[in-house]
XYZ file of N, CA, C and O in Angstrom:
272
model
N -13.562 1.007 -17.056
C -13.354 -0.076 -16.112
C -12.044 0.149 -15.364
O -11.018 0.422 -15.960
N -12.086 0.034 -14.052
C -10.897 0.232 -13.228
C -10.076 -1.049 -13.178
O -10.620 -2.150 -13.242
N -8.755 -0.923 -13.036
C -7.914 -2.123 -12.962
C -8.134 -2.892 -11.658
O -8.542 -2.331 -10.645
N -7.868 -4.188 -11.693
C -8.000 -5.021 -10.502
C -6.721 -5.088 -9.693
O -6.717 -5.578 -8.571
N -5.605 -4.623 -10.268
C -4.339 -4.629 -9.543
C -3.464 -3.490 -10.036
O -3.692 -2.915 -11.102
N -2.464 -3.177 -9.219
C -1.518 -2.118 -9.553
C -0.195 -2.457 -8.891
O -0.171 -2.967 -7.777
N 0.889 -2.181 -9.569
C 2.224 -2.331 -8.992
C 2.983 -1.048 -9.257
O 2.788 -0.399 -10.294
N 3.814 -0.655 -8.316
C 4.554 0.583 -8.484
C 5.776 0.629 -7.594
O 6.075 -0.304 -6.858
N 6.479 1.762 -7.692
C 7.677 2.005 -6.886
C 7.516 3.355 -6.221
O 7.152 4.346 -6.873
N 7.772 3.402 -4.923
C 7.736 4.654 -4.166
C 8.965 4.682 -3.264
O 9.149 3.786 -2.444
N 9.808 5.690 -3.445
C 11.053 5.818 -2.670
C 11.886 4.542 -2.737
O 12.387 4.055 -1.728
N 12.006 3.985 -3.926
C 12.778 2.768 -4.213
C 12.197 1.512 -3.565
O 12.867 0.500 -3.459
N 10.951 1.558 -3.114
C 10.267 0.412 -2.532
C 9.212 -0.067 -3.523
O 8.343 0.708 -3.925
N 9.283 -1.330 -3.916
C 8.293 -1.911 -4.815
C 7.060 -2.296 -4.001
O 7.187 -2.907 -2.950
N 5.886 -1.935 -4.498
C 4.647 -2.301 -3.811
C 3.638 -2.823 -4.820
O 3.756 -2.576 -6.014
N 2.661 -3.571 -4.310
C 1.597 -4.066 -5.177
C 0.258 -3.906 -4.477
O 0.173 -3.977 -3.251
N -0.758 -3.663 -5.268
C -2.138 -3.531 -4.790
C -3.017 -4.475 -5.603
O -2.862 -4.573 -6.813
N -3.924 -5.139 -4.925
C -4.885 -6.020 -5.587
C -6.258 -5.743 -5.007
O -6.401 -5.613 -3.792
N -7.245 -5.657 -5.866
C -8.613 -5.409 -5.406
C -9.071 -6.561 -4.512
O -8.887 -7.722 -4.830
N -9.636 -6.220 -3.373
C -10.135 -7.199 -2.420
C -11.563 -7.601 -2.812
O -12.213 -6.918 -3.596
N -12.056 -8.682 -2.252
C -13.425 -9.099 -2.579
C -14.453 -8.134 -1.986
O -15.547 -7.984 -2.521
N -14.112 -7.468 -0.873
C -15.012 -6.461 -0.294
C -14.928 -5.185 -1.131
O -13.838 -4.724 -1.446
N -16.055 -4.623 -1.522
C -16.027 -3.423 -2.357
C -15.361 -2.254 -1.635
O -15.611 -2.004 -0.465
N -14.474 -1.566 -2.362
C -13.811 -0.391 -1.808
C -12.566 -0.694 -1.004
O -11.966 0.205 -0.441
N -12.131 -1.952 -0.956
C -10.930 -2.322 -0.215
C -9.889 -2.936 -1.141
O -10.226 -3.586 -2.119
N -8.634 -2.708 -0.811
C -7.504 -3.212 -1.586
C -6.518 -3.895 -0.653
O -6.304 -3.444 0.472
N -5.897 -4.984 -1.113
C -4.815 -5.650 -0.391
C -3.507 -5.074 -0.904
O -3.346 -4.888 -2.107
N -2.569 -4.798 -0.006
C -1.268 -4.283 -0.418
C -0.162 -5.152 0.146
O -0.360 -5.883 1.116
N 1.008 -5.059 -0.468
C 2.198 -5.755 0.014
C 3.428 -4.978 -0.453
O 3.464 -4.469 -1.575
N 4.404 -4.868 0.440
C 5.700 -4.294 0.102
C 6.707 -4.770 1.127
O 6.347 -5.315 2.171
N 7.985 -4.608 0.831
C 9.013 -4.995 1.789
C 10.054 -3.885 1.877
O 10.411 -3.266 0.878
N 10.490 -3.654 3.101
C 11.579 -2.720 3.372
C 12.672 -3.545 4.024
O 12.509 -4.005 5.154
N 13.750 -3.754 3.277
C 14.803 -4.627 3.765
C 14.291 -6.052 3.854
O 13.727 -6.586 2.912
N 14.447 -6.669 5.016
C 13.996 -8.046 5.239
C 12.538 -8.109 5.706
O 11.949 -9.172 5.770
N 11.967 -6.962 6.056
C 10.622 -6.933 6.644
C 9.553 -6.777 5.555
O 9.565 -5.815 4.796
N 8.625 -7.729 5.506
C 7.533 -7.687 4.536
C 6.294 -7.145 5.232
O 5.940 -7.574 6.321
N 5.651 -6.186 4.609
C 4.420 -5.600 5.140
C 3.285 -5.905 4.183
O 3.434 -5.807 2.972
N 2.132 -6.241 4.742
C 0.944 -6.441 3.920
C -0.268 -6.073 4.760
O -0.203 -6.027 5.981
N -1.352 -5.801 4.093
C -2.568 -5.439 4.809
C -3.648 -5.010 3.849
O -3.638 -5.369 2.672
N -4.556 -4.195 4.369
C -5.729 -3.771 3.612
C -5.901 -2.275 3.777
O -5.750 -1.744 4.876
N -6.196 -1.597 2.687
C -6.516 -0.167 2.721
C -7.864 0.042 2.067
O -8.298 -0.745 1.228
N -8.521 1.116 2.472
C -9.821 1.440 1.900
C -9.642 2.543 0.871
O -8.886 3.487 1.092
N -10.333 2.419 -0.235
C -10.292 3.443 -1.266
C -11.132 3.019 -2.449
O -10.821 2.033 -3.103
N -12.191 3.718 -2.688
C -13.049 3.368 -3.831
C -12.289 3.543 -5.146
O -12.434 2.743 -6.056
N -11.482 4.589 -5.221
C -10.678 4.824 -6.419
C -9.294 4.234 -6.239
O -8.717 4.331 -5.159
N -8.736 3.625 -7.281
C -7.385 3.058 -7.161
C -6.344 4.104 -6.754
O -5.437 3.808 -5.991
N -6.496 5.344 -7.234
C -5.532 6.385 -6.906
C -5.501 6.677 -5.411
O -4.445 6.960 -4.849
N -6.640 6.604 -4.756
C -6.701 6.826 -3.317
C -6.009 5.694 -2.563
O -5.259 5.926 -1.615
N -6.221 4.469 -2.989
C -5.561 3.328 -2.360
C -4.048 3.410 -2.553
O -3.282 3.148 -1.620
N -3.609 3.801 -3.737
C -2.175 3.955 -4.014
C -1.580 5.010 -3.090
O -0.523 4.814 -2.490
N -2.259 6.129 -2.936
C -1.775 7.198 -2.057
C -1.647 6.709 -0.619
O -0.684 7.029 0.066
N -2.614 5.938 -0.154
C -2.569 5.443 1.223
C -1.424 4.459 1.438
O -0.792 4.447 2.488
N -1.131 3.633 0.446
C 0.006 2.717 0.563
C 1.310 3.510 0.586
O 2.212 3.223 1.378
N 1.409 4.540 -0.247
C 2.611 5.378 -0.245
C 2.802 6.062 1.106
O 3.929 6.183 1.594
N 1.710 6.480 1.733
C 1.807 7.088 3.062
C 2.296 6.074 4.094
O 3.087 6.407 4.979
N 1.867 4.824 3.984
C 2.336 3.780 4.899
C 3.826 3.509 4.701
O 4.560 3.300 5.662
N 4.266 3.505 3.443
C 5.689 3.319 3.162
C 6.490 4.450 3.790
O 7.516 4.216 4.439
N 6.029 5.685 3.604
C 6.716 6.839 4.202
C 6.812 6.694 5.717
O 7.864 6.930 6.313
N 5.719 6.296 6.356
C 5.698 6.140 7.807
C 6.678 5.048 8.250
O 7.433 5.230 9.200
N 6.693 3.917 7.546
C 7.610 2.837 7.900
C 9.065 3.234 7.703
O 9.932 2.807 8.468
N 9.342 4.040 6.703
C 10.714 4.481 6.473
C 11.154 5.482 7.533
O 12.317 5.517 7.909
N 10.226 6.296 8.037
C 10.556 7.264 9.103
C 10.866 6.560 10.413
O 11.791 6.945 11.122
N 10.050 5.548 10.758
C 10.236 4.874 12.041
C 11.486 4.004 12.026
O 12.077 3.789 13.064
N 11.877 3.507 10.859
C 13.117 2.750 10.747
C 13.043 1.368 11.353
O 11.988 0.895 11.755
N 14.194 0.712 11.457
C 14.233 -0.679 11.928
C 14.058 -0.826 13.437
O 14.038 -1.930 13.950
N 13.925 0.252 14.182
C 13.790 0.165 15.631
C 12.491 -0.496 16.059
O 12.367 -0.985 17.167
N 11.490 -0.541 15.162
C 10.194 -1.115 15.497
C 10.073 -2.583 15.136
O 8.998 -3.100 14.967
N 11.168 -3.303 15.005
C 11.105 -4.718 14.642
C 10.504 -5.573 15.695
O 10.522 -5.491 16.804
């Protein structure tokens, strides 16, 4: 049985994933500084959803605060 939620740290950013009601989708949330990000990623396997959230964190850290 796969977990319904996951929490982790990537590049000192705390993130959380929760299984969405739609099959194969996960809700995520994390904050960088004062900015809170949340949304939905697709991934049948939890590991795939975790990887996609980590990629979003990397992208947000690269773009920096200029995109506020």
